[in-house]
Tab-separated table of C-alpha atoms and ligand atoms in Angstrom:
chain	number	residue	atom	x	y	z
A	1	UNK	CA	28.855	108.255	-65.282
A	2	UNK	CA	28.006	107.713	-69.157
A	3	UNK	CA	26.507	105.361	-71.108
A	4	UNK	CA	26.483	104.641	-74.720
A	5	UNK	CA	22.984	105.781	-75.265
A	6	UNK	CA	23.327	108.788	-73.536
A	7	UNK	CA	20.715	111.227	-75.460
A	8	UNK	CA	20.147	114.543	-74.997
A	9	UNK	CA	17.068	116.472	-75.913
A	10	UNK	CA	17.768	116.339	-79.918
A	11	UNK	CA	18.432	112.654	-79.247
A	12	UNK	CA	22.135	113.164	-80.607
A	13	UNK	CA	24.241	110.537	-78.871
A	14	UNK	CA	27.020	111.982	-76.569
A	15	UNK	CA	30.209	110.930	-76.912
A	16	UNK	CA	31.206	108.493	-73.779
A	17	UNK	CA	34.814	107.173	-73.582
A	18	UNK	CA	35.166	104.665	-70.753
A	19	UNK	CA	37.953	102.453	-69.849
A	20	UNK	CA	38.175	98.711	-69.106
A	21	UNK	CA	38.619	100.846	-65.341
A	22	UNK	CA	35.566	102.208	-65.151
A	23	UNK	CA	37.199	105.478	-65.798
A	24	UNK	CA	35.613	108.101	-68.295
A	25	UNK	CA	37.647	109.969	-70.122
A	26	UNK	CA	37.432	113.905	-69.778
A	27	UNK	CA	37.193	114.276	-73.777
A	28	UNK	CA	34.419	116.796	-72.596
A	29	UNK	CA	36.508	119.071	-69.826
A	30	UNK	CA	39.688	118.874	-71.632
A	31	UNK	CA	37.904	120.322	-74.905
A	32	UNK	CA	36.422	123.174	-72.700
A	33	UNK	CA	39.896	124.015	-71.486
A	34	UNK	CA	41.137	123.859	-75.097
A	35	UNK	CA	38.583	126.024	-76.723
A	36	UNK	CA	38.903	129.166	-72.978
A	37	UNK	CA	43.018	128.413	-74.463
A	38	UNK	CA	42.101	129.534	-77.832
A	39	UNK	CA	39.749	132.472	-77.229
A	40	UNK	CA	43.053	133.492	-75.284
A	41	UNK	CA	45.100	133.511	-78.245
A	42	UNK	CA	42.494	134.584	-80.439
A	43	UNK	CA	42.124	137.628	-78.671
A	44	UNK	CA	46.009	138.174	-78.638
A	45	UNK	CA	46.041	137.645	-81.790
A	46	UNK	CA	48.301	133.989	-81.943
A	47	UNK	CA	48.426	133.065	-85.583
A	48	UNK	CA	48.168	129.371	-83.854
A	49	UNK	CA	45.171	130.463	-82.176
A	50	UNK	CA	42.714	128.664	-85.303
A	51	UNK	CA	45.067	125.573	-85.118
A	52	UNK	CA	44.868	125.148	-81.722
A	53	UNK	CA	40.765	125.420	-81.944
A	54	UNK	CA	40.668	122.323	-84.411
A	55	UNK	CA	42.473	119.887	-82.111
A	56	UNK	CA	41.179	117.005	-81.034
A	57	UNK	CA	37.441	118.247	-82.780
A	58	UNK	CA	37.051	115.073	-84.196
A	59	UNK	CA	37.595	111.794	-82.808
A	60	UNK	CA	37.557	107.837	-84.396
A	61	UNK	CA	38.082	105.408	-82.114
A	62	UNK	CA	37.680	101.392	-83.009
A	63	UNK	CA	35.326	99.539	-80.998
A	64	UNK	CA	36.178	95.848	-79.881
A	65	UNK	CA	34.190	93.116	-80.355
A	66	UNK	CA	34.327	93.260	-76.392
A	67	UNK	CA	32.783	96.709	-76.628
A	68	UNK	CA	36.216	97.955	-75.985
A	69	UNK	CA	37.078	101.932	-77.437
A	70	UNK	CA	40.178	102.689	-78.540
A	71	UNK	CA	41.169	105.940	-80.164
A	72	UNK	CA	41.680	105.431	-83.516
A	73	UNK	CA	42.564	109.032	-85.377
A	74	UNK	CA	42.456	112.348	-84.159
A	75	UNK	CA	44.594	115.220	-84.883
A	76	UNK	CA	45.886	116.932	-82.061
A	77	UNK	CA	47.841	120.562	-81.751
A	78	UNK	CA	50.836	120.124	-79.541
A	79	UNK	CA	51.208	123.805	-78.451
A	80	UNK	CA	52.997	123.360	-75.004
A	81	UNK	CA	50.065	124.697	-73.200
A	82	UNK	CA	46.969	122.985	-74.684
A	83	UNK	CA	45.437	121.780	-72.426
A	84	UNK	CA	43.783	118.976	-74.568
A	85	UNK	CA	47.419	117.755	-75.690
A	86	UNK	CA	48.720	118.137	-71.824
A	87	UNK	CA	46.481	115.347	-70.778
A	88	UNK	CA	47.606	112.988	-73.681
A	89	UNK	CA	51.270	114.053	-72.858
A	90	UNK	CA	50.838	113.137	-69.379
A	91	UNK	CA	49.644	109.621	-69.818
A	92	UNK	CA	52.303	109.075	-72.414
A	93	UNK	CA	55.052	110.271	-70.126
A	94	UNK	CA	53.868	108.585	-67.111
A	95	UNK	CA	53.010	104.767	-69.340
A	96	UNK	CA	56.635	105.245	-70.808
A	97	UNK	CA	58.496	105.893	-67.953
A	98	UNK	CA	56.838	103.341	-65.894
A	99	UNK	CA	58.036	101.123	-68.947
A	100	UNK	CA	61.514	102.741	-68.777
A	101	UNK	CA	61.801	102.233	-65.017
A	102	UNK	CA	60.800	98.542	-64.755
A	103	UNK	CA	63.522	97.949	-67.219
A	104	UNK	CA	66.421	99.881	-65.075
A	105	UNK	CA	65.135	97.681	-62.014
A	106	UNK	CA	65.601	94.857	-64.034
A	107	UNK	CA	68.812	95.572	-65.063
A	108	UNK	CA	70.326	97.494	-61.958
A	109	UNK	CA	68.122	95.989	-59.155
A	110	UNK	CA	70.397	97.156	-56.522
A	111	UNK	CA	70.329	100.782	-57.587
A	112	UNK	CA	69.055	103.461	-55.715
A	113	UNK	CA	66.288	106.581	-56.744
A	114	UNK	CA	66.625	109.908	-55.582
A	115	UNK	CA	64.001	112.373	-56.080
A	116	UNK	CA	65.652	116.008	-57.075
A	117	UNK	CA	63.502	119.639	-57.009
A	118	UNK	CA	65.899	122.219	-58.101
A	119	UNK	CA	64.680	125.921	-58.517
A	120	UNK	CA	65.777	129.341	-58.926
A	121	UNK	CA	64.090	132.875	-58.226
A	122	UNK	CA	61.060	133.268	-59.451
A	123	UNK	CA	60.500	135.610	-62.412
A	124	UNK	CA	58.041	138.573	-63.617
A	125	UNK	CA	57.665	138.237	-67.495
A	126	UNK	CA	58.204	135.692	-70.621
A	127	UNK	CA	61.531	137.583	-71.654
A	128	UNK	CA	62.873	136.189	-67.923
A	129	UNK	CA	61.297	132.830	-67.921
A	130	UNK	CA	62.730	132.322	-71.787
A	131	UNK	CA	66.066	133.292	-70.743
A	132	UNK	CA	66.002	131.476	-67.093
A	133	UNK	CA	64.108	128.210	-68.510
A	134	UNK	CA	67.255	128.037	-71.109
A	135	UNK	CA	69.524	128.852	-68.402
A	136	UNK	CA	68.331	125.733	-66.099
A	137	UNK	CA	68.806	123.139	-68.953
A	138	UNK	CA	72.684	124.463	-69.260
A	139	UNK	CA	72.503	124.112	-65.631
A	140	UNK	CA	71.127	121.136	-65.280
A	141	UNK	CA	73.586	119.969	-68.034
A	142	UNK	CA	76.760	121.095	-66.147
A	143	UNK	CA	75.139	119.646	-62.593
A	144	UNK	CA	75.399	116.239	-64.233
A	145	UNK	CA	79.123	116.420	-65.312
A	146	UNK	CA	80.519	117.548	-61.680
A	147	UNK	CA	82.564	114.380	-61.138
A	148	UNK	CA	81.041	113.715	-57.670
A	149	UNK	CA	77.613	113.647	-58.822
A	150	UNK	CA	78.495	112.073	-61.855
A	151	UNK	CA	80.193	108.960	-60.001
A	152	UNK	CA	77.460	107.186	-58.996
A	153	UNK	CA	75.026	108.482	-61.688
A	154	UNK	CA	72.992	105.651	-63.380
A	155	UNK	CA	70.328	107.640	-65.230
A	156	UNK	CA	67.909	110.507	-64.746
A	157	UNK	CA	64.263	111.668	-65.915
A	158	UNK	CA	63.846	115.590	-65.661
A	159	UNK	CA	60.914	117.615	-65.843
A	160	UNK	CA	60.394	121.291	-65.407
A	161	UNK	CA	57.361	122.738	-64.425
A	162	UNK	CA	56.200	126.241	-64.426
A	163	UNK	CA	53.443	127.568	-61.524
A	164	UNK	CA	52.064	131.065	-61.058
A	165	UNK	CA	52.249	132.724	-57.932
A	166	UNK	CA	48.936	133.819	-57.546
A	167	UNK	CA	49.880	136.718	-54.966
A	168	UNK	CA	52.540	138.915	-57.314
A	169	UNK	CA	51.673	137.055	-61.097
A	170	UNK	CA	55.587	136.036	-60.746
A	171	UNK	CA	56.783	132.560	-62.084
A	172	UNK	CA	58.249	129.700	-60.378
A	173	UNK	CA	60.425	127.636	-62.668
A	174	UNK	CA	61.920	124.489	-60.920
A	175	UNK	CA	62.309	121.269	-62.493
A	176	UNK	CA	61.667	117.688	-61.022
A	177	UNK	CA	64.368	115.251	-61.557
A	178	UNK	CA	64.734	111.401	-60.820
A	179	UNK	CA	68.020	110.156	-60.556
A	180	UNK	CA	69.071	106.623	-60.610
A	181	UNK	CA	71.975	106.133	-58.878
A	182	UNK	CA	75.124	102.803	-57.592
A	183	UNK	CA	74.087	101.924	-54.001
A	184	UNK	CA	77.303	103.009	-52.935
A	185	UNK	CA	76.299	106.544	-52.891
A	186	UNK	CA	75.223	105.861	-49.710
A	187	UNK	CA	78.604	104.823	-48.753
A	188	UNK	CA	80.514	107.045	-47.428
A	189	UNK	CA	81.447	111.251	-47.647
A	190	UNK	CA	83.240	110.644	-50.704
A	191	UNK	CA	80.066	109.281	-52.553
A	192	UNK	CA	76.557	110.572	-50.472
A	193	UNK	CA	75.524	113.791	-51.578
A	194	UNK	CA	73.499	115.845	-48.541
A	195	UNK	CA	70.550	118.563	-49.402
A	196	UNK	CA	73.681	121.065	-48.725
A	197	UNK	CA	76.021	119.805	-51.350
A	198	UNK	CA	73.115	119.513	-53.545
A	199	UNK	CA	72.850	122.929	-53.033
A	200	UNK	CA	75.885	124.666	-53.611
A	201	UNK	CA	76.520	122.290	-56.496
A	202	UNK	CA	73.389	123.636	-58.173
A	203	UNK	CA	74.165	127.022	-57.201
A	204	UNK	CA	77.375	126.888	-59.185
A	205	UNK	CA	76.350	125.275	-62.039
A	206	UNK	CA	73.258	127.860	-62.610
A	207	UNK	CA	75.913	130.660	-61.376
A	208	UNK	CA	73.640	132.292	-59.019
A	209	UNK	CA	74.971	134.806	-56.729
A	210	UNK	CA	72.224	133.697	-53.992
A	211	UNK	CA	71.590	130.411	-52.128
A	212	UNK	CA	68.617	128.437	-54.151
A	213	UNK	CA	66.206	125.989	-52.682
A	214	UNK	CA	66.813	122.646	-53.395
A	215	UNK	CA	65.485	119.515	-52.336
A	216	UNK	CA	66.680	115.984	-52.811
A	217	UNK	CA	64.999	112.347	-50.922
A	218	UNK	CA	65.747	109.152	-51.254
A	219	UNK	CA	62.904	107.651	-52.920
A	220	UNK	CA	62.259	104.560	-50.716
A	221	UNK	CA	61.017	101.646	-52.830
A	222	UNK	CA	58.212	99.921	-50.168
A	223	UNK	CA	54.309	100.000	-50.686
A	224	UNK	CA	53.597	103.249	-49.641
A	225	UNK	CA	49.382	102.283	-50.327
A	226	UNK	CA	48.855	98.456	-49.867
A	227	UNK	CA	45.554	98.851	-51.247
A	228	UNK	CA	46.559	100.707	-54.361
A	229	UNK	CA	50.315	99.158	-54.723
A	230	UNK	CA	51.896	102.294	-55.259
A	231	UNK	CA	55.504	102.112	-54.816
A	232	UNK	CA	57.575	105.139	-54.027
A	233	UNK	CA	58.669	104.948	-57.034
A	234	UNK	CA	55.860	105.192	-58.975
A	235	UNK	CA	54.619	107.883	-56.731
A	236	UNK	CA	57.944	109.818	-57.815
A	237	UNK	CA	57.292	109.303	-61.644
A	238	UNK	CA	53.751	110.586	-61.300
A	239	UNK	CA	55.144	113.374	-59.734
A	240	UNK	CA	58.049	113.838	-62.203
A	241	UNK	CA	55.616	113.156	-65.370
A	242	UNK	CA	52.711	115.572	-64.503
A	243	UNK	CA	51.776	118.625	-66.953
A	244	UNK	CA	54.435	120.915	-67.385
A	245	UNK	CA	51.985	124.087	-66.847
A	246	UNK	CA	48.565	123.575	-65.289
A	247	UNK	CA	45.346	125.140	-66.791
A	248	UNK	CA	44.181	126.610	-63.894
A	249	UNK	CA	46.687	128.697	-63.920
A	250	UNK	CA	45.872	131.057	-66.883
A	251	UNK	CA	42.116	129.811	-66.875
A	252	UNK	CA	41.431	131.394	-63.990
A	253	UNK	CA	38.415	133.297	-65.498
A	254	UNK	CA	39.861	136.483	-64.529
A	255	UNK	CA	40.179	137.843	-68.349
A	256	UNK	CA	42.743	140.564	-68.253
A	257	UNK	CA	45.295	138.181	-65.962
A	258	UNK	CA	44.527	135.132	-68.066
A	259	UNK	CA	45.768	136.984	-71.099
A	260	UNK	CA	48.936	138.197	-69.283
A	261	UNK	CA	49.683	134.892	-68.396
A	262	UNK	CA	49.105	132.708	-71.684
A	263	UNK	CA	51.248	135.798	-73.269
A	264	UNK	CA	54.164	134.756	-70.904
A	265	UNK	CA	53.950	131.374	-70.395
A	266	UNK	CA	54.143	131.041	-74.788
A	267	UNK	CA	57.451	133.411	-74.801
A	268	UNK	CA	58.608	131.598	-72.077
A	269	UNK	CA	57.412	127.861	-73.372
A	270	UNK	CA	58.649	128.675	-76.826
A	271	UNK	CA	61.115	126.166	-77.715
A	272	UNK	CA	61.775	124.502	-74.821
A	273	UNK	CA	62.218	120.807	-74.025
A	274	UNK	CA	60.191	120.170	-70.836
A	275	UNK	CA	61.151	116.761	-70.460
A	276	UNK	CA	64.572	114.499	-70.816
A	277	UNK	CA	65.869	111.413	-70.201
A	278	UNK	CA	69.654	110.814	-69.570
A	279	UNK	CA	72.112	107.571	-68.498
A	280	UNK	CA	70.507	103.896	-69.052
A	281	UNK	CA	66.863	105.751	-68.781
A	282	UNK	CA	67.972	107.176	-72.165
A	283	UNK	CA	68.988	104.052	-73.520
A	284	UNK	CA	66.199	102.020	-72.692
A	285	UNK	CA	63.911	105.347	-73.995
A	286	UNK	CA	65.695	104.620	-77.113
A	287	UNK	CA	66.179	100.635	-77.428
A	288	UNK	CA	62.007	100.025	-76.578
A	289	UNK	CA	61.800	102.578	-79.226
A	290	UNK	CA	59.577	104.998	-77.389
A	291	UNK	CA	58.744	108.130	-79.240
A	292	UNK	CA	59.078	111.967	-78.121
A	293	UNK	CA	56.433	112.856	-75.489
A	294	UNK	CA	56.500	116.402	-76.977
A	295	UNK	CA	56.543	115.806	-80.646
A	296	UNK	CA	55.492	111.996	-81.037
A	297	UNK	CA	52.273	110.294	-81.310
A	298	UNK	CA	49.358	111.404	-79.087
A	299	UNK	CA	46.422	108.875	-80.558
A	300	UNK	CA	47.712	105.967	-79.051
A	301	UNK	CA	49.185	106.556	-75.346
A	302	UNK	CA	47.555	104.347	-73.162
A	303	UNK	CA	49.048	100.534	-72.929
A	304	UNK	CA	45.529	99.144	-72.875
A	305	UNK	CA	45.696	99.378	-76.644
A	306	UNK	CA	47.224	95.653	-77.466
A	307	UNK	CA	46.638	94.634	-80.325
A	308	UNK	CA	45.170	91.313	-79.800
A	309	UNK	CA	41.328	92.867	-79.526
A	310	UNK	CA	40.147	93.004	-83.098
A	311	UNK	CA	37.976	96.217	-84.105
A	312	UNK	CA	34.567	95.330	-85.114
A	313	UNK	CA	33.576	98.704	-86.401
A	314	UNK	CA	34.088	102.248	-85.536
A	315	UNK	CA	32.813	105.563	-84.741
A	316	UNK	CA	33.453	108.758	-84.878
A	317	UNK	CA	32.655	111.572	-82.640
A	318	UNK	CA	32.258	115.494	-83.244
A	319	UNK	CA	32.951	118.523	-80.976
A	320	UNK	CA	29.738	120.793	-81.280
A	321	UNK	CA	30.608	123.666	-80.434
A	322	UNK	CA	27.165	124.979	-79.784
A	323	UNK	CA	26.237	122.598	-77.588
A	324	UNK	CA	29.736	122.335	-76.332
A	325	UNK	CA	30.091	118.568	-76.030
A	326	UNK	CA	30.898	115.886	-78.574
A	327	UNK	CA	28.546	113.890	-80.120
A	328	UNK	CA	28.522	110.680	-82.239
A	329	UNK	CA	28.077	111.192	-85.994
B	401	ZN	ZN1	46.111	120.568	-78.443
């Protein structure tokens, strides 16, 4: 908990971001994670590496006359493994899909969601996860145009996500995938899909000469949390919009294997589009006129920020790094 006259000992205000919710925002742990990501690259020499250590240092934000903060300017780095700019990306994903998703229901209420996990073998270095991350998006390309999955196909929302396997440093590349699909896929051989068709399908369009582990559920649209109101398929888009690559995993405080990994995991990130839309969720991406998650706006993400609050002034907060928090001018 924070208030706005939080003082510490040189009575300097700390910065505290709460939401209508409650909620504080973790300006203060995401900054941490950003700054152990750029002594990482610093020491490997990144030419990014001073970038990356200016983002998100200073903050505006535009304070309501209700006392409301909003997040006004700040510049922000976008390398795919910032941890600062993964936790804007994540909100933004997860607020436009939701957007994207009550619009499909709208306009295909009978349609069904299916909740995809394809993966391959898991990989040693950033030369393999470079060349199999490009290799899944063909894939995943040529797994949509196989006529019997291609039938019933309404839309999709994928998302790949890269873990490290904490026993043997390999990678696991799989990628998360929500399809939208006619009812009548459930209809019948000639339209369901099982996990073993799934399967083989995937293992031809990757061209794998092993069996790959695939998973696919019906996503079952029913309150899963009364309290909460979570539908299933909310649930799903969480899970499909979560960070690509998770801090912990090359924070881990172990020095030598943190630098190992960050090496990797920006060969292997380089480039690549973690997230896409396809079918009506395209076209409703594109008609609301939603920007890129990876390359768009990530000052204004939350959809708290209407724009029927007037500011009455603003302030602006400033990482110190000394005293590693932020604190109001
Ligand atoms: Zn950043």
């Amino acid at each position: 908990m924070c208030t706005h006259d939080n003082m510490d000992l040189d009575q300097k205000t700390v910065l505290c971001d709460k939401k209508a919710n409650g909620k504080v925002q973790p300006w203060k742990e995401k900054k941490l994670a950003n700054v152990g990501y750029f002594e990482l690259l610093e020491i490997l020499q990144f030419k990014k590496a001073e970038r990356v250590s200016t983002c998100g240092e200073i903050l505006e934000f535009d304070i309501t006359h209700e006392g409301r903060m909003k997040l006004a300017k700040a510049w922000f780095c976008k390398s795919p493994l910032c941890p600062m700019c993964n936790w804007r990306k994540t909100m933004k994903r997860s607020i436009q899909t939701t957007k994207i998703i009550e619009e499909v229901i709208r306009q295909k209420p009978k349609a069904r969601w299916l909740f995809l996990t394809l993966s391959v073998k898991n990989v040693f270095d950033g030369k393999e996860l470079d060349k199999s991350l490009k290799a899944m998006a063909e894939g995943f390309r040529r797994l949509m145009l196989y006529k019997k999955v291609k039938q019933n196909m309404i839309g999709f929302m994928r998302s790949t996500e890269v873990t490290v396997n904490k026993k043997d440093g390999s990678y696991n590349q799989h990628m998360h995938v929500l399809l939208c699909v006619e009812s009548k896929y459930f209809k019948g051989a000639e339209n369901y899909l099982s996990q073993e068709d799934w399967t083989s399908l995937w293992q031809k369009a990757m061209k794998l000469d092993y069996v790959p582990v695939v998973h696919i559920e019906a996503v079952k649209n029913k309150k899963r949390n009364k309290k909460k109101e979570v539908t299933a398929i909310q649930a799903a888009v969480q899970e499909t919009a979560k960070y690509s690559v998770k801090d912990a995993d090359y924070l881990t405080g172990n020095l030598e294997n943190d630098l190992e990994v960050v090496k990797d995991l920006e060969e292997g990130l380089y480039r690549k589009r973690m997230i896409a839309y396809g079918g009506l969720l395209k076209e409703v991406h594109k008609r609301f006129n939603l920007d890129d998650v990876e390359d768009g706006d990530l000052v204004r993400v939350d959809d708290e920020d209407s724009d029927v609050e007037e500011k009455a002034y603003s302030i602006v907060a400033f990482w110190n790094w000394e005293q590693q928090n932020y604190y109001l001018n």
